[in-house]
PDB file of C-alpha atoms in Angstrom:
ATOM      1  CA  UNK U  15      17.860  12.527 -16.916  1.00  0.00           C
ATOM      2  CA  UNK U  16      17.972   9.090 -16.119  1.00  0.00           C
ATOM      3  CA  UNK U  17      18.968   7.299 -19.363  1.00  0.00           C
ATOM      4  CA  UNK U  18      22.088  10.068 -19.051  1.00  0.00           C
ATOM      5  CA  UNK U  19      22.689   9.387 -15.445  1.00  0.00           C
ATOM      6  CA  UNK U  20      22.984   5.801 -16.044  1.00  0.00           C
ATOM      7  CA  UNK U  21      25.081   6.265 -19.117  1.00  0.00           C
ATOM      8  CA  UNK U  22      27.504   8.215 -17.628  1.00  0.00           C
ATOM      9  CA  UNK U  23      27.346   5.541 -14.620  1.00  0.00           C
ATOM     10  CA  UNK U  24      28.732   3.118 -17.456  1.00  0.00           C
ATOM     11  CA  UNK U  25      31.362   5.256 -19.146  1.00  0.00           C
ATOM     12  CA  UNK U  26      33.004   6.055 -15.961  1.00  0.00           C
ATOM     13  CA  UNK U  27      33.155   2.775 -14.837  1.00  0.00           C
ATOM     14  CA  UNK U  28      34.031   0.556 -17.803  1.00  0.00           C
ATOM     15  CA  UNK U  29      31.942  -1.682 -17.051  1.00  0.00           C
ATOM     16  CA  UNK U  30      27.904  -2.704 -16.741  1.00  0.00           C
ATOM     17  CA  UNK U  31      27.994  -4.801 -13.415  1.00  0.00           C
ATOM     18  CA  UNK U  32      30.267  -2.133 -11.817  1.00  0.00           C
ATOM     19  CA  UNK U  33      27.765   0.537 -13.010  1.00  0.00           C
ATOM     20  CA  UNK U  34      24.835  -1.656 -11.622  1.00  0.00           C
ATOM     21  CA  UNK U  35      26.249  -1.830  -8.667  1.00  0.00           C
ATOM     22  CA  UNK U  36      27.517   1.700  -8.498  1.00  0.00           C
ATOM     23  CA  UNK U  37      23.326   2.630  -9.062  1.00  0.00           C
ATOM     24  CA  UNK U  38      21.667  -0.548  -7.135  1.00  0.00           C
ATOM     25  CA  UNK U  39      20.209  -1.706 -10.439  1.00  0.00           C
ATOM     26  CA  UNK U  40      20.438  -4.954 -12.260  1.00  0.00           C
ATOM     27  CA  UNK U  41      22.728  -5.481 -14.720  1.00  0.00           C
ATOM     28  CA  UNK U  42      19.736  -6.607 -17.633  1.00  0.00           C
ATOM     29  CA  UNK U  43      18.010  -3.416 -16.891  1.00  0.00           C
ATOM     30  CA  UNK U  44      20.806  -1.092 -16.694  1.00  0.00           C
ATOM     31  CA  UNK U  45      21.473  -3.459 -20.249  1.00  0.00           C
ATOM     32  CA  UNK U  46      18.170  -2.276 -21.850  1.00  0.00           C
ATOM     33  CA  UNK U  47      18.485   1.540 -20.209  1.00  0.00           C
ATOM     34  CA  UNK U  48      21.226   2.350 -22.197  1.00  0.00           C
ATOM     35  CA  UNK U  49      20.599   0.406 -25.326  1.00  0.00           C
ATOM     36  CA  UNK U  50      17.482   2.473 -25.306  1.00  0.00           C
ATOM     37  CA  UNK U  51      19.253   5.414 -24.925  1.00  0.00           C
ATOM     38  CA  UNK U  52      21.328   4.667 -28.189  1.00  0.00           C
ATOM     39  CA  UNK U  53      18.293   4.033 -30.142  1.00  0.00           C
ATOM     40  CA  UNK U  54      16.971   7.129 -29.613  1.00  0.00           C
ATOM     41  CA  UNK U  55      19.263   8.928 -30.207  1.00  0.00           C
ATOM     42  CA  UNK U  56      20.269   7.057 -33.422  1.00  0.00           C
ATOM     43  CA  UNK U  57      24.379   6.288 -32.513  1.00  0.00           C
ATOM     44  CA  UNK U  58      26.567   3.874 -31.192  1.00  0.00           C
ATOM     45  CA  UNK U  59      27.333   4.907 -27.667  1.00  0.00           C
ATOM     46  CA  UNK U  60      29.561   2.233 -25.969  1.00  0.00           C
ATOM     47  CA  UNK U  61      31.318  -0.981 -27.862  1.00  0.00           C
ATOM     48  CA  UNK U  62      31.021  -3.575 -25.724  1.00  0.00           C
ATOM     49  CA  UNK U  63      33.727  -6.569 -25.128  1.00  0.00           C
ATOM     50  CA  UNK U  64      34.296  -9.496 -23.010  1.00  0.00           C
ATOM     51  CA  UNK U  65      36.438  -7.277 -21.182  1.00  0.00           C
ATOM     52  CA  UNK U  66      34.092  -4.153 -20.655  1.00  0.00           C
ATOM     53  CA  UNK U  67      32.555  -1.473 -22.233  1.00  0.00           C
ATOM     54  CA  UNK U  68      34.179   1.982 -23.930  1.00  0.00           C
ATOM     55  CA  UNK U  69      32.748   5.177 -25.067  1.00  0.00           C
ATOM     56  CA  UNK U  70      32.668   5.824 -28.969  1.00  0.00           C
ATOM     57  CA  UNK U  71      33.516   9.128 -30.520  1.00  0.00           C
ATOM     58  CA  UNK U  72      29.980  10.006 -30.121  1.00  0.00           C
ATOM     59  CA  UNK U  73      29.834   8.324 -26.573  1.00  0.00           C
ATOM     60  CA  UNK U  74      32.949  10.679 -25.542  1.00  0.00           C
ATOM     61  CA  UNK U  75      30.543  13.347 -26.935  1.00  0.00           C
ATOM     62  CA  UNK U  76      28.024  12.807 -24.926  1.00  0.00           C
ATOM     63  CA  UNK U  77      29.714  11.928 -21.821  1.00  0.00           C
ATOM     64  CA  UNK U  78      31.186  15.699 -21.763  1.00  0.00           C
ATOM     65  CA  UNK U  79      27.236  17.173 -22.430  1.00  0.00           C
ATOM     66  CA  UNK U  80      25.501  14.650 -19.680  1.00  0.00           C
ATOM     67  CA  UNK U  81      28.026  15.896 -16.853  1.00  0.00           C
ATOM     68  CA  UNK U  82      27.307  19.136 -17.664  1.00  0.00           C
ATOM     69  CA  UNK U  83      23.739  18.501 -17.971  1.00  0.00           C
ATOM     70  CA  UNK U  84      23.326  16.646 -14.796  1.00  0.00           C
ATOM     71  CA  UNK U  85      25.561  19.111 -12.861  1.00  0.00           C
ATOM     72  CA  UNK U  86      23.518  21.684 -14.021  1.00  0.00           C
ATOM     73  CA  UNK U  87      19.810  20.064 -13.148  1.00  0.00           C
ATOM     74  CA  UNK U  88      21.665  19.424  -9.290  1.00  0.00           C
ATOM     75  CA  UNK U  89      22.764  22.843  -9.226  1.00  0.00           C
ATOM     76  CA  UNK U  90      19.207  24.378 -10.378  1.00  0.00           C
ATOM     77  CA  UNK U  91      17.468  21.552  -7.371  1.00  0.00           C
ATOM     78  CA  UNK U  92      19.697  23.054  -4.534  1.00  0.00           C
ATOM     79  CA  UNK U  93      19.349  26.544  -5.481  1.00  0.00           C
ATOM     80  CA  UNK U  94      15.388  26.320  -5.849  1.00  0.00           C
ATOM     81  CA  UNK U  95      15.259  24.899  -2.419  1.00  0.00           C
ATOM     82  CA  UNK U  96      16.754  27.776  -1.091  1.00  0.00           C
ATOM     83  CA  UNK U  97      13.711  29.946  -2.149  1.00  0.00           C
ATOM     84  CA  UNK U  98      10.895  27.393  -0.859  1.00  0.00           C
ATOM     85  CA  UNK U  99      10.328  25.753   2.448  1.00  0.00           C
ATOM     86  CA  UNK U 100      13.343  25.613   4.440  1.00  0.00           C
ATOM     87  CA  UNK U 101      12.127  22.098   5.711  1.00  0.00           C
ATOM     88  CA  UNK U 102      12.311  21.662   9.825  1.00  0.00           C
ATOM     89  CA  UNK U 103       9.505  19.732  12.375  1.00  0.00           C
ATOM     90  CA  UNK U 104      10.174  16.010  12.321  1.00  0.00           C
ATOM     91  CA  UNK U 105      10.327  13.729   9.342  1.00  0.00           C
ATOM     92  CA  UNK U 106       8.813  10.905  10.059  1.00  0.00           C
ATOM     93  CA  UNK U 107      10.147   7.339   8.156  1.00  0.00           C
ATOM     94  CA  UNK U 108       9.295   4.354   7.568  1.00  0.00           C
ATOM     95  CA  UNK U 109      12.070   1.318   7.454  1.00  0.00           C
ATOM     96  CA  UNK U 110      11.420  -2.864   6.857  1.00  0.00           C
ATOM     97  CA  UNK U 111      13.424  -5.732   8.100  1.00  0.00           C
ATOM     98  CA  UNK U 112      16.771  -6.595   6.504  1.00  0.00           C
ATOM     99  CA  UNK U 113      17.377  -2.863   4.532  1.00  0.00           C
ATOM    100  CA  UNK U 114      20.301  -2.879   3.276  1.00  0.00           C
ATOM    101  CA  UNK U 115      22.848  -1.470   5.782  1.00  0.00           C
ATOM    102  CA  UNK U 116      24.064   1.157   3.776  1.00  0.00           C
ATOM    103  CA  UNK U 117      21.349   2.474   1.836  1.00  0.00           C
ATOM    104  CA  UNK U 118      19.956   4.721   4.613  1.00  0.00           C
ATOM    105  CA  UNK U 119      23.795   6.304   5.809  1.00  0.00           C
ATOM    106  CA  UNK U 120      24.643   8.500   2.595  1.00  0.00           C
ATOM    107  CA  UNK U 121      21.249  10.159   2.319  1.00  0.00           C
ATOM    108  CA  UNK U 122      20.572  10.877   5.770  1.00  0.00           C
ATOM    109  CA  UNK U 123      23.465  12.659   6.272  1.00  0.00           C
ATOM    110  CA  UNK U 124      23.172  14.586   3.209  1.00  0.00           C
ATOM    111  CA  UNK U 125      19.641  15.531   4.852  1.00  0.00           C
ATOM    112  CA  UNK U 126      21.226  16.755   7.937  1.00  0.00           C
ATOM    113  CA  UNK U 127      23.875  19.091   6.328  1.00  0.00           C
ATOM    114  CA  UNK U 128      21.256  20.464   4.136  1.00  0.00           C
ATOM    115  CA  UNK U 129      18.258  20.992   6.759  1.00  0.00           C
ATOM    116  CA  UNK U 130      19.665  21.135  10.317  1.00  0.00           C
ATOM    117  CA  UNK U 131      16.645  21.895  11.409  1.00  0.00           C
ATOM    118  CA  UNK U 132      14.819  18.750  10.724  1.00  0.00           C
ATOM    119  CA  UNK U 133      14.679  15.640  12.957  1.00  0.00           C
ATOM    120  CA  UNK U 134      14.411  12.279  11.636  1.00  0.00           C
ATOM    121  CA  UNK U 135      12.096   9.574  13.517  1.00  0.00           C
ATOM    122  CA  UNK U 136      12.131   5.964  12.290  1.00  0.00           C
ATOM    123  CA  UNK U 137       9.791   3.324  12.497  1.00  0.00           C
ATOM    124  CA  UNK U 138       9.290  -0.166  11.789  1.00  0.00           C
ATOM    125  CA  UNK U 139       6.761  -1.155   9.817  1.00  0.00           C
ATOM    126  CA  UNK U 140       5.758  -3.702   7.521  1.00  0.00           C
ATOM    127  CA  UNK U 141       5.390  -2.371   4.091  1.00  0.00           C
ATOM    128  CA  UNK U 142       1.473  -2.732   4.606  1.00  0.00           C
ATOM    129  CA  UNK U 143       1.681  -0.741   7.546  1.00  0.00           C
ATOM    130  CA  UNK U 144       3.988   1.732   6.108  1.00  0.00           C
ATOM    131  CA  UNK U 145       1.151   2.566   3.174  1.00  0.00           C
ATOM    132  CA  UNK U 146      -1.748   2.896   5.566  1.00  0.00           C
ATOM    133  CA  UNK U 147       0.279   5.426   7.906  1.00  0.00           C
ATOM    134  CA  UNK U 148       1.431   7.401   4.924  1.00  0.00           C
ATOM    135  CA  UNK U 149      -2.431   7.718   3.505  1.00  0.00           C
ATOM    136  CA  UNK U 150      -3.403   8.894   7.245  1.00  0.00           C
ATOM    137  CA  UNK U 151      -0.262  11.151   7.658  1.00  0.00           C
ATOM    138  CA  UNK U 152       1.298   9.223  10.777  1.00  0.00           C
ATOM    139  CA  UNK U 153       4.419   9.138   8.109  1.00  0.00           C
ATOM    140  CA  UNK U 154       6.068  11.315   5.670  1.00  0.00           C
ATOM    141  CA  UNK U 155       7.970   8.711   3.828  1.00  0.00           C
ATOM    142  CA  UNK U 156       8.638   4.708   3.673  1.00  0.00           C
ATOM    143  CA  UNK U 157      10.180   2.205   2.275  1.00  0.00           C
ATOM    144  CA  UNK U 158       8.277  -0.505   1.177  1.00  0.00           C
ATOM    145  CA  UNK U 159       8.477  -3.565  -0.750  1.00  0.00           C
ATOM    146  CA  UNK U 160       6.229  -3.435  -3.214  1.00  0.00           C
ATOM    147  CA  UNK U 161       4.614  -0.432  -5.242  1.00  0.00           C
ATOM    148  CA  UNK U 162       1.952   1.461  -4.213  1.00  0.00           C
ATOM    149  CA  UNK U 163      -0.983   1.574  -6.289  1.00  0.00           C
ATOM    150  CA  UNK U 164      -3.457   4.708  -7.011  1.00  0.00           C
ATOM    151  CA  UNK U 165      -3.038   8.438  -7.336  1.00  0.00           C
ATOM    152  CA  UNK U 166      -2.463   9.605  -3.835  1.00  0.00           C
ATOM    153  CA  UNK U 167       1.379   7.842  -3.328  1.00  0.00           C
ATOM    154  CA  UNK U 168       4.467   8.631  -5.432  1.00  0.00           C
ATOM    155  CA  UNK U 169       7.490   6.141  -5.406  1.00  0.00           C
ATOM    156  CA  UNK U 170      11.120   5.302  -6.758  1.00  0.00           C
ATOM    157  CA  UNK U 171      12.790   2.228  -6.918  1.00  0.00           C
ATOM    158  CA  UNK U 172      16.094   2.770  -4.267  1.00  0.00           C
ATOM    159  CA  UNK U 173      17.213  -1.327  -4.460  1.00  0.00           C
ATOM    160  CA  UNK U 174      17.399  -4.677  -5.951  1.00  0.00           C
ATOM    161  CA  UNK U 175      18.610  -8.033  -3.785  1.00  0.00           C
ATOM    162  CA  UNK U 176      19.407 -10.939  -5.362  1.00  0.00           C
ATOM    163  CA  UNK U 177      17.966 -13.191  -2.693  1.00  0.00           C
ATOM    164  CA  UNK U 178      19.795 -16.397  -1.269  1.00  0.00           C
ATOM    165  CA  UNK U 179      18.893 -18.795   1.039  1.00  0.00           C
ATOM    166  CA  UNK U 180      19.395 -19.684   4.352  1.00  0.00           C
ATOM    167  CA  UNK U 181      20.509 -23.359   5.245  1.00  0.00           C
ATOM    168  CA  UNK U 182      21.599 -25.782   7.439  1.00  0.00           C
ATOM    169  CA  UNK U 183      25.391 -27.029   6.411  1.00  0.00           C
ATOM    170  CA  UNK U 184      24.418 -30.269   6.218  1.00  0.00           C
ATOM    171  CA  UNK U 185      21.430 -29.626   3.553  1.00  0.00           C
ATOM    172  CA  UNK U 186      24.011 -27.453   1.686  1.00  0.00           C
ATOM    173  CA  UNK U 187      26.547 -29.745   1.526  1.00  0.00           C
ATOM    174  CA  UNK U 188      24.175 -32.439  -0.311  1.00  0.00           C
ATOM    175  CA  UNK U 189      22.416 -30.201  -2.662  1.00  0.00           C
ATOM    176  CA  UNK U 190      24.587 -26.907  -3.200  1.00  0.00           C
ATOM    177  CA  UNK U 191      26.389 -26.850  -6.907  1.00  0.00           C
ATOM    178  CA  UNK U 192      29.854 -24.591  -7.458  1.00  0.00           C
ATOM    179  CA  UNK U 193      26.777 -21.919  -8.352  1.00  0.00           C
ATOM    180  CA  UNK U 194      25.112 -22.186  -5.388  1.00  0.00           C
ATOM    181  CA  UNK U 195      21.438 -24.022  -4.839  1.00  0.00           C
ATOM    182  CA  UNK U 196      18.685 -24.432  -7.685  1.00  0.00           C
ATOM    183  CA  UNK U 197      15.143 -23.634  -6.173  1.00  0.00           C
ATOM    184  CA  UNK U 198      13.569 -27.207  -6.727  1.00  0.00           C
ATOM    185  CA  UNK U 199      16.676 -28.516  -5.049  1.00  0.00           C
ATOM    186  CA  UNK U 200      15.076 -27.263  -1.785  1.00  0.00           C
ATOM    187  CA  UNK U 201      11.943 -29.283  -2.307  1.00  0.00           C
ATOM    188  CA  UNK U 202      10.987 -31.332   0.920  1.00  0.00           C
ATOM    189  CA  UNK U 203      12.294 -28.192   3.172  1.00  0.00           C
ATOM    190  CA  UNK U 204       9.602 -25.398   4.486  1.00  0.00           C
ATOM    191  CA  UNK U 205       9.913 -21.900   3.577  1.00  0.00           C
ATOM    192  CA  UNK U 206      10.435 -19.852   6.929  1.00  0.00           C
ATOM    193  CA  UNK U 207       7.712 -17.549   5.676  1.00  0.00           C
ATOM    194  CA  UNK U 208       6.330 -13.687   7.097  1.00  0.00           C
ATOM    195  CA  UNK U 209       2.784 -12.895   6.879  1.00  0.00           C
ATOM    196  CA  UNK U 210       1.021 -12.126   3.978  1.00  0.00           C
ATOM    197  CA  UNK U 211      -0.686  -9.228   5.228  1.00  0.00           C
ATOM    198  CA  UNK U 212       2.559  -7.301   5.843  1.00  0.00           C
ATOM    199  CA  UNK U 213       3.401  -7.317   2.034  1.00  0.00           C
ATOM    200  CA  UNK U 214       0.576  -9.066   0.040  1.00  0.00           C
ATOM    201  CA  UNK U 215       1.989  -8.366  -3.288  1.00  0.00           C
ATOM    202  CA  UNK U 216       5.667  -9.243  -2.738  1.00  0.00           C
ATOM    203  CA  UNK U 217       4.361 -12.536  -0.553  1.00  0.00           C
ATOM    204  CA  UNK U 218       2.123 -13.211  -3.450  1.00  0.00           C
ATOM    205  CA  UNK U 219       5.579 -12.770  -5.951  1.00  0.00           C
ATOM    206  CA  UNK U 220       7.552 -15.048  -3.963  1.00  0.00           C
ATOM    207  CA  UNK U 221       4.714 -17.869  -3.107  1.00  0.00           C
ATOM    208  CA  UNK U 222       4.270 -18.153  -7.183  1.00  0.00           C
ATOM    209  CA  UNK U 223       7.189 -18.742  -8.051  1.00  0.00           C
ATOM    210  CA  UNK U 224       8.450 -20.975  -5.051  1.00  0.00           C
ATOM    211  CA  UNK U 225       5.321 -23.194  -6.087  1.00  0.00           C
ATOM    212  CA  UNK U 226       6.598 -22.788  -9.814  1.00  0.00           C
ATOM    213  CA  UNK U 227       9.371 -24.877  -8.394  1.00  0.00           C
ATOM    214  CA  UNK U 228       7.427 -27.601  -6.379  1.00  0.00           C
ATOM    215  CA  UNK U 229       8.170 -26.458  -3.130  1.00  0.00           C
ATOM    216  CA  UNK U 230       6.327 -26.888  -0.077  1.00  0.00           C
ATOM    217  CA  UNK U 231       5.152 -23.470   1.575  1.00  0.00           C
ATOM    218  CA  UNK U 232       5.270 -25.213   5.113  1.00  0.00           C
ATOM    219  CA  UNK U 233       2.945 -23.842   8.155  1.00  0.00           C
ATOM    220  CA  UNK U 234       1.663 -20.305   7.612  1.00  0.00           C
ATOM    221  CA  UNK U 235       3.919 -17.630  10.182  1.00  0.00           C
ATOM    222  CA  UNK U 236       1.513 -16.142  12.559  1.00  0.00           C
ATOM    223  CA  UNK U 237      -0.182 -13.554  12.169  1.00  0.00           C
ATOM    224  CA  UNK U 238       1.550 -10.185  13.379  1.00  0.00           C
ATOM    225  CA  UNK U 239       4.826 -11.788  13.807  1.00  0.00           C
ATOM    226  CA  UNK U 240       7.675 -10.138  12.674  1.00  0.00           C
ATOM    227  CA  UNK U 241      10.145 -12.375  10.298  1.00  0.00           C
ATOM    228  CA  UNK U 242      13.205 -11.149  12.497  1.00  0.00           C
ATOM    229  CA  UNK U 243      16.772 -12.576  12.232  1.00  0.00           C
ATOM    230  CA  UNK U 244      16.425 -15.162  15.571  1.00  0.00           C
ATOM    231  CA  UNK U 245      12.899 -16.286  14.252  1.00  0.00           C
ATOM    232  CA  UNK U 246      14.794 -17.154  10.872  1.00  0.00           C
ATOM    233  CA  UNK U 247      18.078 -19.341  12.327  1.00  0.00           C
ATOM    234  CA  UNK U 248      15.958 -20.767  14.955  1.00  0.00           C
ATOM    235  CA  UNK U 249      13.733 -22.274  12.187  1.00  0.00           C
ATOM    236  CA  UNK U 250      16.680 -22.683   9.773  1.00  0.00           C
ATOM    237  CA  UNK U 251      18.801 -24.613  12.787  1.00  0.00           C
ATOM    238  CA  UNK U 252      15.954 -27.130  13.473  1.00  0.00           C
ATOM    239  CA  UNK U 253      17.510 -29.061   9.980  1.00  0.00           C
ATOM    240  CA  UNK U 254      13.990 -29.022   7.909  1.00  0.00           C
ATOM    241  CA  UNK U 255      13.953 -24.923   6.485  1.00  0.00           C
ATOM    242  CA  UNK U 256      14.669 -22.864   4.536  1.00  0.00           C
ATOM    243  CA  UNK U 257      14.960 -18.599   4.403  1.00  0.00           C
ATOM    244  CA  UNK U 258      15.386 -16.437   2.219  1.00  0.00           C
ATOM    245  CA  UNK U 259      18.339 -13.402   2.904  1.00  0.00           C
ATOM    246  CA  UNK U 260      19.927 -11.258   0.836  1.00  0.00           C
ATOM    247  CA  UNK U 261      23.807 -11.809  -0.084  1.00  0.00           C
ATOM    248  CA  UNK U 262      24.770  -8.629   2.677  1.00  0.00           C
ATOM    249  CA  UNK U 263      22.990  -9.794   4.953  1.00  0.00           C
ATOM    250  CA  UNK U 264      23.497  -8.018   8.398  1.00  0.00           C
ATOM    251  CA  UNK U 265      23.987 -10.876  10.548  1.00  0.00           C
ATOM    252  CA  UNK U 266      26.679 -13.673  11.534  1.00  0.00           C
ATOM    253  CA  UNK U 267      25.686 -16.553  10.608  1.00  0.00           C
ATOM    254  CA  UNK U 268      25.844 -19.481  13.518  1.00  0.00           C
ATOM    255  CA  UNK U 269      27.901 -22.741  12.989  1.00  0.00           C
ATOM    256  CA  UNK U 270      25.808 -25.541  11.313  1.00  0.00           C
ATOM    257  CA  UNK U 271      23.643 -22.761   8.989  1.00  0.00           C
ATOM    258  CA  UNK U 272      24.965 -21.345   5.533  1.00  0.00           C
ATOM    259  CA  UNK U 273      24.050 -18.905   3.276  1.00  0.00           C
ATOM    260  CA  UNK U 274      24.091 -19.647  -0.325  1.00  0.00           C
ATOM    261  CA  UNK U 275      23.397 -18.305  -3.963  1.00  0.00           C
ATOM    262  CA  UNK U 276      20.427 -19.680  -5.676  1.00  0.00           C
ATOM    263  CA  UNK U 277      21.574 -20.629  -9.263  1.00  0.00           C
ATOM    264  CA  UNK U 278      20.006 -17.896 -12.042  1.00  0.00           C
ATOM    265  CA  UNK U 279      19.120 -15.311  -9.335  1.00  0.00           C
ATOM    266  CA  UNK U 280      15.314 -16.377  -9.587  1.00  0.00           C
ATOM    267  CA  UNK U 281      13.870 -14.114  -6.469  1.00  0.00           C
ATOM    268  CA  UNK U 282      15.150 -10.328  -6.626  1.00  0.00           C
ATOM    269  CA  UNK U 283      13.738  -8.361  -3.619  1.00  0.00           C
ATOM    270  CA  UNK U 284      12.825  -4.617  -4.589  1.00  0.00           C
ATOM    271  CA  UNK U 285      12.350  -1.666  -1.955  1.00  0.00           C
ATOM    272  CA  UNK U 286      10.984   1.513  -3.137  1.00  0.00           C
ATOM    273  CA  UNK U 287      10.830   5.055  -1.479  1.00  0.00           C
ATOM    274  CA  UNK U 288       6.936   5.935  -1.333  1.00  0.00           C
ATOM    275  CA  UNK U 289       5.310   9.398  -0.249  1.00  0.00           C
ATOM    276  CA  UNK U 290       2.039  11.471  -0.669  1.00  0.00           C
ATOM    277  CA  UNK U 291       1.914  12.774  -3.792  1.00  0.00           C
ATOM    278  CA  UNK U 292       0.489  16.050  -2.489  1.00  0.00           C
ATOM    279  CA  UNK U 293       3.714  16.326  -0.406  1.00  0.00           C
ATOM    280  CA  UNK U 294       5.695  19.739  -0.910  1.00  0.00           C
ATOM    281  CA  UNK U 295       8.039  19.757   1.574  1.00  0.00           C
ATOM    282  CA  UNK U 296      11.678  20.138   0.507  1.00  0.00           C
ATOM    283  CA  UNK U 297      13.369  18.426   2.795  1.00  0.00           C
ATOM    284  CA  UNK U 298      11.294  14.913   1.888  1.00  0.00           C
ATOM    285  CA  UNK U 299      12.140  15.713  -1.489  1.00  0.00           C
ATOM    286  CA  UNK U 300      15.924  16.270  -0.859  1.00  0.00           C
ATOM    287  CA  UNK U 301      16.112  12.774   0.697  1.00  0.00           C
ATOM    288  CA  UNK U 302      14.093  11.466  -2.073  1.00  0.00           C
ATOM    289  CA  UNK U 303      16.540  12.865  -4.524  1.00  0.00           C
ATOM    290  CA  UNK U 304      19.297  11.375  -2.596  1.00  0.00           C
ATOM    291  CA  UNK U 305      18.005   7.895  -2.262  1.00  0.00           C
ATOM    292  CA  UNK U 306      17.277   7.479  -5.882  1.00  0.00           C
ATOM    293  CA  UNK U 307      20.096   5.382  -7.088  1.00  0.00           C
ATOM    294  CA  UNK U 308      19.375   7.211 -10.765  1.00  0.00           C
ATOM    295  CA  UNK U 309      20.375  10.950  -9.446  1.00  0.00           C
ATOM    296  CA  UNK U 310      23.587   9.694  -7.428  1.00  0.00           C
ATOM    297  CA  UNK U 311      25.699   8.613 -11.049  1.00  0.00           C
TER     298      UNK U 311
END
């Protein structure tokens, strides 16, 4: 279902970034997604050009089956939900810093059309946090940057970020390219860090390869302190930091900072959707469903 639901993603759009976008994925894997798609099925799909991609004969073929396919596998979802648990209570969720504005709007209110009866309660949490309270039932679902490990938690990738950086002009102007900033061109600045205990893995990701690049990891951020926007410019602004921020950032940026690309996209940011796997509740799974970028081609 996926390999179709990303190939028809491509075919409609005529194009592999547009599809990427169109699915939150990056363009390499989307790439390698439907290449292995084609291999398995033994046939040329989509000829690709400098100019886009088009179905082939047997990529018009299949286009036609997948919609049908897909619409079908919806159809069966939403009609076997009306036979199980109707959903209701409160469904309690999990959000980090800096998600992506829209990610949250589209499935939410697809959740409220199809279970009135169930009230959504958000909380903040680190991604650290978020696993603990899921494994003691204080939540239902979160979204967390990194994947949970063992048997007992499910999850689905929802997002990629390219990350950029945060700047002072002045910095920017003496080391930014018409790409936008190389990593090792920030040496000498410190990383406006969070602390590794809310995200071990994805601080442990980001410290390796900033050190890759010979850059300083400046003073540890204490502990229990959230990374929040004000905490971020108010280090950037004092002229000898850097932080990291994705491209959509949901802030203005004050005079005297800039955001900026970092050349070759080297640090993507990754949010997945994590629950109990013993979970049965319908209306989790209905949001699930409609936060996976794969099921919304």
């Amino acid at each position: 279902m996926r390999e179709m639901r990303a190939f028809v993603a491509v075919a409609e759009e005529g194009s592999l970034s547009a599809a990427a976008r169109r699915l939150h994925l990056s363009q390499p894997a989307l790439s390698q997604t439907v290449s292995a798609l084609e291999r398995e099925l033994g046939v040329e799909l989509l000829v690709r050009s400098s100019t886009g991609v088009q179905a082939t004969e047997a990529g018009l073929t299949l286009l036609n089956e997948a919609r049908a396919v897909l619409a079908r596998h919806d159809q069966a979802l939403a009609a076997l939900a009306r036979h199980t648990a109707t959903g209701g209570g409160v469904l309690r969720i999990g959000i980090p810093l800096e998600l992506p504005p829209d990610l949250l709007t589209r499935p939410l209110a697809d959740l409220a059309e199809a279970y009135p009866a169930t009230r959504v309660r958000a909380y903040h949490l680190s991604t650290a946090a978020q696993l603990a309270a899921l494994r003691a039932d204080e939540l239902d679902v979160g979204l967390v940057r990194e994947h949970p490990i063992g048997p007992d938690l499910d999850a689905v990738q929802v997002v990629e970020e390219r990350l950029g950086v945060l700047i002072s002009t002045d910095h920017a102007a003496k080391i930014a390219g018409s790409d936008g900033i190389r990593l090792d061109a920030l040496a000498g600045l410190d990383w406006v860090r969070f602390p590794r205990s809310g995200s071990p893995a994805w601080y442990d990701e980001l410290t390796a390869i900033l050190r890759g690049h010979g850059l300083d990891m400046g003073p540890p951020a204490p502990e229990g302190q959230a990374l929040i926007a004000p905490v971020k410019l108010a280090a950037v602004a004092a002229g000898n930091a850097f932080a990291l921020a994705p491209p959509d950032w949901p802030r203005p940026v004050p005079d005297g900072i800039t955001w900026s690309p970092l050349v070759g996209h080297p640090l993507v940011r990754r949010t997945w959707v994590a629950w109990k796997t013993e979970s049965r509740r319908r209306d989790l799974g209905h949001l699930i469903v409609a936060l996976d970028p794969s099921s919304s081609a």
